[in-house]
């Protein structure tokens, strides 16, 4: 059983397992920009409300690889600890700068970077550095962080902008967490489809993306009110 929330025209969020939801969707995605479970059985210890909680399907990269397989144009966060996505054409580094990070405290360097694998031929634009800097991460829950792996909106937006399709292209995030890719997509005037398996994070994503939708300049008319449906998947 999955739940569908229509935030506005072309902006649809699903609560459920993306392996079950995606085969039912009528709209193909132009690009996938996602931050899947890294496959490292990560357990958060930030002293936040999610302390000790494990991300679902994080024991290996099999779910990531199964879900991403049908899509040609993909940007996916990852780690050096597990293999890249299949058919990766390149890899970017997100330099997290002075962001707060725990990791192995006996290792005398902070893990202040993450990888972003790129696949497909859609990516265009000015030839920028492959090390992405200056995208500030919200580190503390008390300052607005609502997911242990929350990414900066500006970072996701900078990736989406490298796929300059005309019209309102569809951005898909099958592992949307707190909805950061969705916030970036609607802020850029794109359509967005997101799926999240955890109800707590799904509710956060609905709130953040609805807020971003209201603020997006492209909506000259007021978007229709959010609609909730239950799907018999
Ligand atoms: C690394 S987090 C994404 C965080 C996101 N980038 C953000 O800024 O909040 C990965 C998310 O995938 C979700 N997830 C894991 N398996 C899933 C599945 N089969 N279907 C949908 N969501 C899944 C987890 O609950 C988790 O919230």
PDB file of C-alpha atoms and ligand atoms in Angstrom:
ATOM      1  CA  UNK A   1       0.000   0.000   0.000  1.00  0.00           C
ATOM      2  CA  UNK A   2       1.415   3.388  -0.982  1.00  0.00           C
ATOM      3  CA  UNK A   3       0.145   6.921  -0.468  1.00  0.00           C
ATOM      4  CA  UNK A   4       0.194   9.629  -3.110  1.00  0.00           C
ATOM      5  CA  UNK A   5       0.346  13.362  -2.371  1.00  0.00           C
ATOM      6  CA  UNK A   6      -0.169  15.780  -5.252  1.00  0.00           C
ATOM      7  CA  UNK A   7       1.478  18.967  -4.043  1.00  0.00           C
ATOM      8  CA  UNK A   8       0.755  20.871  -7.272  1.00  0.00           C
ATOM      9  CA  UNK A   9       0.416  20.084 -10.973  1.00  0.00           C
ATOM     10  CA  UNK A  10       3.379  17.876 -11.883  1.00  0.00           C
ATOM     11  CA  UNK A  11       4.696  17.622  -8.329  1.00  0.00           C
ATOM     12  CA  UNK A  12       3.810  14.220  -6.904  1.00  0.00           C
ATOM     13  CA  UNK A  13       5.170  12.451  -3.853  1.00  0.00           C
ATOM     14  CA  UNK A  14       4.682   8.810  -2.900  1.00  0.00           C
ATOM     15  CA  UNK A  15       5.000   7.183   0.495  1.00  0.00           C
ATOM     16  CA  UNK A  16       6.155   3.633  -0.138  1.00  0.00           C
ATOM     17  CA  UNK A  17       8.889   1.379  -1.458  1.00  0.00           C
ATOM     18  CA  UNK A  18      10.137   2.797  -4.766  1.00  0.00           C
ATOM     19  CA  UNK A  19      10.571  -0.749  -6.113  1.00  0.00           C
ATOM     20  CA  UNK A  20       6.796  -1.140  -5.886  1.00  0.00           C
ATOM     21  CA  UNK A  21       5.758   2.425  -6.734  1.00  0.00           C
ATOM     22  CA  UNK A  22       7.895   3.231  -9.787  1.00  0.00           C
ATOM     23  CA  UNK A  23       6.561   0.516 -12.138  1.00  0.00           C
ATOM     24  CA  UNK A  24       3.068   2.037 -11.698  1.00  0.00           C
ATOM     25  CA  UNK A  25       3.984   5.599 -12.615  1.00  0.00           C
ATOM     26  CA  UNK A  26       2.719   6.943 -15.947  1.00  0.00           C
ATOM     27  CA  UNK A  27       5.340   9.696 -16.312  1.00  0.00           C
ATOM     28  CA  UNK A  28       8.873   8.839 -17.338  1.00  0.00           C
ATOM     29  CA  UNK A  29      11.661  10.798 -15.672  1.00  0.00           C
ATOM     30  CA  UNK A  30      13.983  13.016 -17.711  1.00  0.00           C
ATOM     31  CA  UNK A  31      16.659  12.863 -15.036  1.00  0.00           C
ATOM     32  CA  UNK A  32      17.125  11.092 -11.733  1.00  0.00           C
ATOM     33  CA  UNK A  33      18.895  13.112  -9.037  1.00  0.00           C
ATOM     34  CA  UNK A  34      19.079  11.005  -5.930  1.00  0.00           C
ATOM     35  CA  UNK A  35      20.862  10.213  -2.720  1.00  0.00           C
ATOM     36  CA  UNK A  36      20.263   6.483  -2.271  1.00  0.00           C
ATOM     37  CA  UNK A  37      21.226   4.441   0.773  1.00  0.00           C
ATOM     38  CA  UNK A  38      25.022   4.149   0.490  1.00  0.00           C
ATOM     39  CA  UNK A  39      25.120   0.438   1.341  1.00  0.00           C
ATOM     40  CA  UNK A  40      27.239   0.840   4.461  1.00  0.00           C
ATOM     41  CA  UNK A  41      24.716   0.050   7.237  1.00  0.00           C
ATOM     42  CA  UNK A  42      25.133   3.561   8.566  1.00  0.00           C
ATOM     43  CA  UNK A  43      23.701   4.296  12.000  1.00  0.00           C
ATOM     44  CA  UNK A  44      23.438   7.950  12.985  1.00  0.00           C
ATOM     45  CA  UNK A  45      24.918   9.167  16.241  1.00  0.00           C
ATOM     46  CA  UNK A  46      24.476  12.905  15.955  1.00  0.00           C
ATOM     47  CA  UNK A  47      22.626  13.186  19.229  1.00  0.00           C
ATOM     48  CA  UNK A  48      19.572  14.056  17.155  1.00  0.00           C
ATOM     49  CA  UNK A  49      16.080  12.566  17.246  1.00  0.00           C
ATOM     50  CA  UNK A  50      17.184   9.995  14.635  1.00  0.00           C
ATOM     51  CA  UNK A  51      20.108   8.794  16.798  1.00  0.00           C
ATOM     52  CA  UNK A  52      20.749   5.071  16.342  1.00  0.00           C
ATOM     53  CA  UNK A  53      18.246   4.806  13.483  1.00  0.00           C
ATOM     54  CA  UNK A  54      19.399   2.905  10.426  1.00  0.00           C
ATOM     55  CA  UNK A  55      18.417   3.948   6.916  1.00  0.00           C
ATOM     56  CA  UNK A  56      16.305   1.237   5.272  1.00  0.00           C
ATOM     57  CA  UNK A  57      17.958  -0.878   2.544  1.00  0.00           C
ATOM     58  CA  UNK A  58      21.437   0.317   3.550  1.00  0.00           C
ATOM     59  CA  UNK A  59      23.126  -3.077   3.962  1.00  0.00           C
ATOM     60  CA  UNK A  60      24.459  -3.067   0.383  1.00  0.00           C
ATOM     61  CA  UNK A  61      23.907  -1.274  -2.939  1.00  0.00           C
ATOM     62  CA  UNK A  62      21.576  -3.864  -4.470  1.00  0.00           C
ATOM     63  CA  UNK A  63      18.398  -1.802  -4.033  1.00  0.00           C
ATOM     64  CA  UNK A  64      20.144   1.296  -5.444  1.00  0.00           C
ATOM     65  CA  UNK A  65      21.340  -0.648  -8.480  1.00  0.00           C
ATOM     66  CA  UNK A  66      17.985  -2.346  -9.106  1.00  0.00           C
ATOM     67  CA  UNK A  67      16.027   0.910  -8.893  1.00  0.00           C
ATOM     68  CA  UNK A  68      18.402   3.022 -11.012  1.00  0.00           C
ATOM     69  CA  UNK A  69      18.916   0.402 -13.747  1.00  0.00           C
ATOM     70  CA  UNK A  70      16.113   1.579 -16.122  1.00  0.00           C
ATOM     71  CA  UNK A  71      17.162   5.257 -16.121  1.00  0.00           C
ATOM     72  CA  UNK A  72      19.652   6.713 -18.614  1.00  0.00           C
ATOM     73  CA  UNK A  73      20.407  10.078 -17.006  1.00  0.00           C
ATOM     74  CA  UNK A  74      21.331   9.780 -13.359  1.00  0.00           C
ATOM     75  CA  UNK A  75      23.201  11.764 -10.712  1.00  0.00           C
ATOM     76  CA  UNK A  76      23.569   9.701  -7.534  1.00  0.00           C
ATOM     77  CA  UNK A  77      25.394  10.451  -4.308  1.00  0.00           C
ATOM     78  CA  UNK A  78      27.727   7.739  -3.090  1.00  0.00           C
ATOM     79  CA  UNK A  79      30.778   6.838  -1.078  1.00  0.00           C
ATOM     80  CA  UNK A  80      34.231   5.452  -1.840  1.00  0.00           C
ATOM     81  CA  UNK A  81      33.359   2.474   0.399  1.00  0.00           C
ATOM     82  CA  UNK A  82      31.001   0.898  -2.165  1.00  0.00           C
ATOM     83  CA  UNK A  83      31.142   0.495  -5.985  1.00  0.00           C
ATOM     84  CA  UNK A  84      29.942   3.311  -8.293  1.00  0.00           C
ATOM     85  CA  UNK A  85      26.553   3.111  -9.974  1.00  0.00           C
ATOM     86  CA  UNK A  86      26.501   1.061 -13.176  1.00  0.00           C
ATOM     87  CA  UNK A  87      27.451   2.873 -16.405  1.00  0.00           C
ATOM     88  CA  UNK A  88      28.889   5.846 -14.503  1.00  0.00           C
ATOM     89  CA  UNK A  89      30.390   8.323 -16.943  1.00  0.00           C
ATOM     90  CA  UNK A  90      32.101  10.452 -14.344  1.00  0.00           C
ATOM     91  CA  UNK A  91      32.242  11.363 -10.703  1.00  0.00           C
ATOM     92  CA  UNK A  92      32.033  14.702  -8.872  1.00  0.00           C
ATOM     93  CA  UNK A  93      33.267  15.480  -5.391  1.00  0.00           C
ATOM     94  CA  UNK A  94      31.121  17.478  -3.009  1.00  0.00           C
ATOM     95  CA  UNK A  95      33.532  19.369  -0.753  1.00  0.00           C
ATOM     96  CA  UNK A  96      31.558  19.823   2.464  1.00  0.00           C
ATOM     97  CA  UNK A  97      33.988  22.421   3.735  1.00  0.00           C
ATOM     98  CA  UNK A  98      33.856  23.059   7.454  1.00  0.00           C
ATOM     99  CA  UNK A  99      30.590  21.144   7.909  1.00  0.00           C
ATOM    100  CA  UNK A 100      30.227  19.234  11.144  1.00  0.00           C
ATOM    101  CA  UNK A 101      31.110  15.560  10.744  1.00  0.00           C
ATOM    102  CA  UNK A 102      31.781  12.705  13.126  1.00  0.00           C
ATOM    103  CA  UNK A 103      32.928   9.517  11.371  1.00  0.00           C
ATOM    104  CA  UNK A 104      35.907   7.639  12.832  1.00  0.00           C
ATOM    105  CA  UNK A 105      37.321   9.995  15.463  1.00  0.00           C
ATOM    106  CA  UNK A 106      40.622   8.038  15.561  1.00  0.00           C
ATOM    107  CA  UNK A 107      41.255   8.846  11.896  1.00  0.00           C
ATOM    108  CA  UNK A 108      43.107  12.180  11.819  1.00  0.00           C
ATOM    109  CA  UNK A 109      41.251  13.565   8.797  1.00  0.00           C
ATOM    110  CA  UNK A 110      37.605  14.478   8.713  1.00  0.00           C
ATOM    111  CA  UNK A 111      35.457  12.899   5.996  1.00  0.00           C
ATOM    112  CA  UNK A 112      34.601  16.319   4.601  1.00  0.00           C
ATOM    113  CA  UNK A 113      33.596  15.194   1.101  1.00  0.00           C
ATOM    114  CA  UNK A 114      31.208  12.871  -0.681  1.00  0.00           C
ATOM    115  CA  UNK A 115      30.949  11.536  -4.225  1.00  0.00           C
ATOM    116  CA  UNK A 116      28.292  12.121  -6.874  1.00  0.00           C
ATOM    117  CA  UNK A 117      28.238   9.632  -9.750  1.00  0.00           C
ATOM    118  CA  UNK A 118      27.011  10.856 -13.128  1.00  0.00           C
ATOM    119  CA  UNK A 119      25.570   8.696 -15.904  1.00  0.00           C
ATOM    120  CA  UNK A 120      24.050   9.605 -19.270  1.00  0.00           C
ATOM    121  CA  UNK A 121      24.432  12.121 -22.077  1.00  0.00           C
ATOM    122  CA  UNK A 122      21.941  14.801 -21.068  1.00  0.00           C
ATOM    123  CA  UNK A 123      24.389  16.863 -18.998  1.00  0.00           C
ATOM    124  CA  UNK A 124      25.398  20.209 -20.580  1.00  0.00           C
ATOM    125  CA  UNK A 125      26.595  23.718 -19.811  1.00  0.00           C
ATOM    126  CA  UNK A 126      29.729  25.581 -18.801  1.00  0.00           C
ATOM    127  CA  UNK A 127      32.700  23.341 -17.995  1.00  0.00           C
ATOM    128  CA  UNK A 128      32.859  23.841 -14.229  1.00  0.00           C
ATOM    129  CA  UNK A 129      35.213  22.296 -11.691  1.00  0.00           C
ATOM    130  CA  UNK A 130      34.353  18.745 -10.709  1.00  0.00           C
ATOM    131  CA  UNK A 131      34.792  19.627  -7.042  1.00  0.00           C
ATOM    132  CA  UNK A 132      31.600  21.314  -5.896  1.00  0.00           C
ATOM    133  CA  UNK A 133      32.183  23.814  -3.100  1.00  0.00           C
ATOM    134  CA  UNK A 134      30.300  26.442  -1.157  1.00  0.00           C
ATOM    135  CA  UNK A 135      27.075  24.524  -0.627  1.00  0.00           C
ATOM    136  CA  UNK A 136      26.458  24.797   3.080  1.00  0.00           C
ATOM    137  CA  UNK A 137      24.985  21.832   4.886  1.00  0.00           C
ATOM    138  CA  UNK A 138      22.608  22.403   7.787  1.00  0.00           C
ATOM    139  CA  UNK A 139      24.374  20.407  10.485  1.00  0.00           C
ATOM    140  CA  UNK A 140      22.110  20.707  13.502  1.00  0.00           C
ATOM    141  CA  UNK A 141      18.537  19.572  13.932  1.00  0.00           C
ATOM    142  CA  UNK A 142      17.856  22.657  16.039  1.00  0.00           C
ATOM    143  CA  UNK A 143      18.780  24.770  12.997  1.00  0.00           C
ATOM    144  CA  UNK A 144      16.450  23.051  10.554  1.00  0.00           C
ATOM    145  CA  UNK A 145      18.055  19.722   9.680  1.00  0.00           C
ATOM    146  CA  UNK A 146      15.404  17.035   9.486  1.00  0.00           C
ATOM    147  CA  UNK A 147      17.239  14.026   8.017  1.00  0.00           C
ATOM    148  CA  UNK A 148      20.563  12.430   9.049  1.00  0.00           C
ATOM    149  CA  UNK A 149      21.767  12.610   5.417  1.00  0.00           C
ATOM    150  CA  UNK A 150      20.144  15.866   4.365  1.00  0.00           C
ATOM    151  CA  UNK A 151      21.909  17.535   1.433  1.00  0.00           C
ATOM    152  CA  UNK A 152      22.078  21.254   0.579  1.00  0.00           C
ATOM    153  CA  UNK A 153      19.312  22.468  -1.757  1.00  0.00           C
ATOM    154  CA  UNK A 154      21.812  24.594  -3.722  1.00  0.00           C
ATOM    155  CA  UNK A 155      23.976  21.521  -4.377  1.00  0.00           C
ATOM    156  CA  UNK A 156      21.072  19.547  -5.846  1.00  0.00           C
ATOM    157  CA  UNK A 157      19.986  22.622  -7.837  1.00  0.00           C
ATOM    158  CA  UNK A 158      23.461  22.988  -9.349  1.00  0.00           C
ATOM    159  CA  UNK A 159      23.249  19.407 -10.639  1.00  0.00           C
ATOM    160  CA  UNK A 160      19.709  19.764 -12.022  1.00  0.00           C
ATOM    161  CA  UNK A 161      20.784  22.913 -13.877  1.00  0.00           C
ATOM    162  CA  UNK A 162      23.297  20.853 -15.881  1.00  0.00           C
ATOM    163  CA  UNK A 163      20.384  19.102 -17.601  1.00  0.00           C
ATOM    164  CA  UNK A 164      18.956  22.050 -19.536  1.00  0.00           C
ATOM    165  CA  UNK A 165      15.905  20.475 -21.108  1.00  0.00           C
ATOM    166  CA  UNK A 166      13.301  22.833 -22.448  1.00  0.00           C
ATOM    167  CA  UNK A 167       9.947  22.978 -20.751  1.00  0.00           C
ATOM    168  CA  UNK A 168       9.126  21.570 -17.383  1.00  0.00           C
ATOM    169  CA  UNK A 169      11.283  18.453 -17.347  1.00  0.00           C
ATOM    170  CA  UNK A 170      10.554  15.738 -14.791  1.00  0.00           C
ATOM    171  CA  UNK A 171      13.105  15.204 -12.049  1.00  0.00           C
ATOM    172  CA  UNK A 172      12.793  11.921 -10.137  1.00  0.00           C
ATOM    173  CA  UNK A 173      14.163  11.083  -6.707  1.00  0.00           C
ATOM    174  CA  UNK A 174      13.263   7.486  -5.749  1.00  0.00           C
ATOM    175  CA  UNK A 175      14.979   7.882  -2.333  1.00  0.00           C
ATOM    176  CA  UNK A 176      13.926  11.413  -1.475  1.00  0.00           C
ATOM    177  CA  UNK A 177      14.403  11.456   2.304  1.00  0.00           C
ATOM    178  CA  UNK A 178      13.443  14.941   3.490  1.00  0.00           C
ATOM    179  CA  UNK A 179      12.810  16.047  -0.100  1.00  0.00           C
ATOM    180  CA  UNK A 180      15.896  18.159  -0.847  1.00  0.00           C
ATOM    181  CA  UNK A 181      16.007  17.244  -4.554  1.00  0.00           C
ATOM    182  CA  UNK A 182      12.312  18.102  -4.773  1.00  0.00           C
ATOM    183  CA  UNK A 183      12.820  21.509  -3.167  1.00  0.00           C
ATOM    184  CA  UNK A 184      15.608  22.222  -5.672  1.00  0.00           C
ATOM    185  CA  UNK A 185      13.549  20.973  -8.632  1.00  0.00           C
ATOM    186  CA  UNK A 186      10.395  22.982  -7.906  1.00  0.00           C
ATOM    187  CA  UNK A 187      12.492  26.071  -7.146  1.00  0.00           C
ATOM    188  CA  UNK A 188      13.892  25.754 -10.676  1.00  0.00           C
ATOM    189  CA  UNK A 189      10.418  25.326 -12.175  1.00  0.00           C
ATOM    190  CA  UNK A 190      10.747  21.611 -12.912  1.00  0.00           C
ATOM    191  CA  UNK A 191       8.215  18.891 -12.363  1.00  0.00           C
ATOM    192  CA  UNK A 192       9.138  16.437  -9.639  1.00  0.00           C
ATOM    193  CA  UNK A 193       8.322  12.889  -8.616  1.00  0.00           C
ATOM    194  CA  UNK A 194       9.611  11.647  -5.284  1.00  0.00           C
ATOM    195  CA  UNK A 195       9.318   8.411  -3.315  1.00  0.00           C
ATOM    196  CA  UNK A 196      10.188   7.822   0.336  1.00  0.00           C
ATOM    197  CA  UNK A 197       9.658   4.674   2.366  1.00  0.00           C
ATOM    198  CA  UNK A 198       9.826   6.202   5.857  1.00  0.00           C
ATOM    199  CA  UNK A 199       6.661   8.051   6.918  1.00  0.00           C
ATOM    200  CA  UNK A 200       8.559  10.497   9.171  1.00  0.00           C
ATOM    201  CA  UNK A 201      10.828  11.649   6.349  1.00  0.00           C
ATOM    202  CA  UNK A 202       7.958  11.576   3.834  1.00  0.00           C
ATOM    203  CA  UNK A 203       5.962  14.007   5.971  1.00  0.00           C
ATOM    204  CA  UNK A 204       8.970  16.340   6.164  1.00  0.00           C
ATOM    205  CA  UNK A 205       9.405  16.135   2.375  1.00  0.00           C
ATOM    206  CA  UNK A 206       5.724  17.013   1.797  1.00  0.00           C
ATOM    207  CA  UNK A 207       6.037  20.047   4.036  1.00  0.00           C
ATOM    208  CA  UNK A 208       9.319  21.309   2.546  1.00  0.00           C
ATOM    209  CA  UNK A 209       8.272  20.793  -1.095  1.00  0.00           C
ATOM    210  CA  UNK A 210       4.850  22.376  -0.545  1.00  0.00           C
ATOM    211  CA  UNK A 211       6.587  25.388   1.002  1.00  0.00           C
ATOM    212  CA  UNK A 212       9.026  25.599  -1.934  1.00  0.00           C
ATOM    213  CA  UNK A 213       6.140  25.316  -4.390  1.00  0.00           C
ATOM    214  CA  UNK A 214       4.390  28.284  -2.799  1.00  0.00           C
ATOM    215  CA  UNK A 215       7.570  30.323  -3.063  1.00  0.00           C
ATOM    216  CA  UNK A 216       8.483  29.331  -6.621  1.00  0.00           C
ATOM    217  CA  UNK A 217       8.237  32.308  -8.940  1.00  0.00           C
ATOM    218  CA  UNK A 218       6.864  30.286 -11.799  1.00  0.00           C
ATOM    219  CA  UNK A 219       3.478  29.848 -10.172  1.00  0.00           C
ATOM    220  CA  UNK A 220       1.598  32.878 -11.379  1.00  0.00           C
ATOM    221  CA  UNK A 221      -1.639  31.370 -10.213  1.00  0.00           C
ATOM    222  CA  UNK A 222      -2.006  29.772  -6.821  1.00  0.00           C
ATOM    223  CA  UNK A 223      -1.310  25.996  -6.921  1.00  0.00           C
ATOM    224  CA  UNK A 224      -4.275  23.749  -6.121  1.00  0.00           C
ATOM    225  CA  UNK A 225      -4.413  22.505  -2.535  1.00  0.00           C
ATOM    226  CA  UNK A 226      -2.468  19.332  -1.709  1.00  0.00           C
ATOM    227  CA  UNK A 227      -4.441  16.159  -2.529  1.00  0.00           C
ATOM    228  CA  UNK A 228      -4.009  12.893  -0.695  1.00  0.00           C
ATOM    229  CA  UNK A 229      -4.784   9.475  -2.186  1.00  0.00           C
ATOM    230  CA  UNK A 230      -4.200   5.894  -1.182  1.00  0.00           C
ATOM    231  CA  UNK A 231      -2.936   3.568  -3.887  1.00  0.00           C
ATOM    232  CA  UNK A 232      -3.652  -0.124  -3.883  1.00  0.00           C
ATOM    233  CA  UNK A 233      -0.144  -1.225  -4.837  1.00  0.00           C
TER     234      UNK A 233
HETATM  235  C1  LIG B   1      20.399   9.099   2.008  1.00  0.00           C
HETATM  236  S1  LIG B   1      18.730   9.296   2.359  1.00  0.00           S
HETATM  237  C2  LIG B   1      18.209  10.662   1.341  1.00  0.00           C
HETATM  238  C3  LIG B   1      18.360  11.999   2.031  1.00  0.00           C
HETATM  239  C4  LIG B   1      17.967  13.167   1.156  1.00  0.00           C
HETATM  240  N1  LIG B   1      18.956  13.438   0.144  1.00  0.00           N
HETATM  241  C5  LIG B   1      17.734  14.434   1.962  1.00  0.00           C
HETATM  242  O1  LIG B   1      18.332  15.482   1.658  1.00  0.00           O
HETATM  243  O2  LIG B   1      16.949  14.388   2.908  1.00  0.00           O
HETATM  244  C6  LIG B   1      18.002   7.902   1.553  1.00  0.00           C
HETATM  245  C7  LIG B   1      16.511   7.718   1.812  1.00  0.00           C
HETATM  246  O3  LIG B   1      16.040   6.600   1.062  1.00  0.00           O
HETATM  247  C8  LIG B   1      14.961   6.026   1.784  1.00  0.00           C
HETATM  248  N2  LIG B   1      14.746   4.662   1.256  1.00  0.00           N
HETATM  249  C9  LIG B   1      15.480   3.540   1.474  1.00  0.00           C
HETATM  250  N3  LIG B   1      14.979   2.502   0.775  1.00  0.00           N
HETATM  251  C10 LIG B   1      13.918   2.988   0.079  1.00  0.00           C
HETATM  252  C11 LIG B   1      12.998   2.393  -0.853  1.00  0.00           C
HETATM  253  N4  LIG B   1      13.072   1.100  -1.202  1.00  0.00           N
HETATM  254  N5  LIG B   1      12.028   3.186  -1.380  1.00  0.00           N
HETATM  255  C12 LIG B   1      11.926   4.498  -1.046  1.00  0.00           C
HETATM  256  N6  LIG B   1      12.761   5.108  -0.158  1.00  0.00           N
HETATM  257  C13 LIG B   1      13.759   4.361   0.372  1.00  0.00           C
HETATM  258  C14 LIG B   1      15.419   6.074   3.228  1.00  0.00           C
HETATM  259  O4  LIG B   1      14.343   6.005   4.139  1.00  0.00           O
HETATM  260  C15 LIG B   1      16.156   7.434   3.259  1.00  0.00           C
HETATM  261  O5  LIG B   1      15.332   8.459   3.769  1.00  0.00           O
END
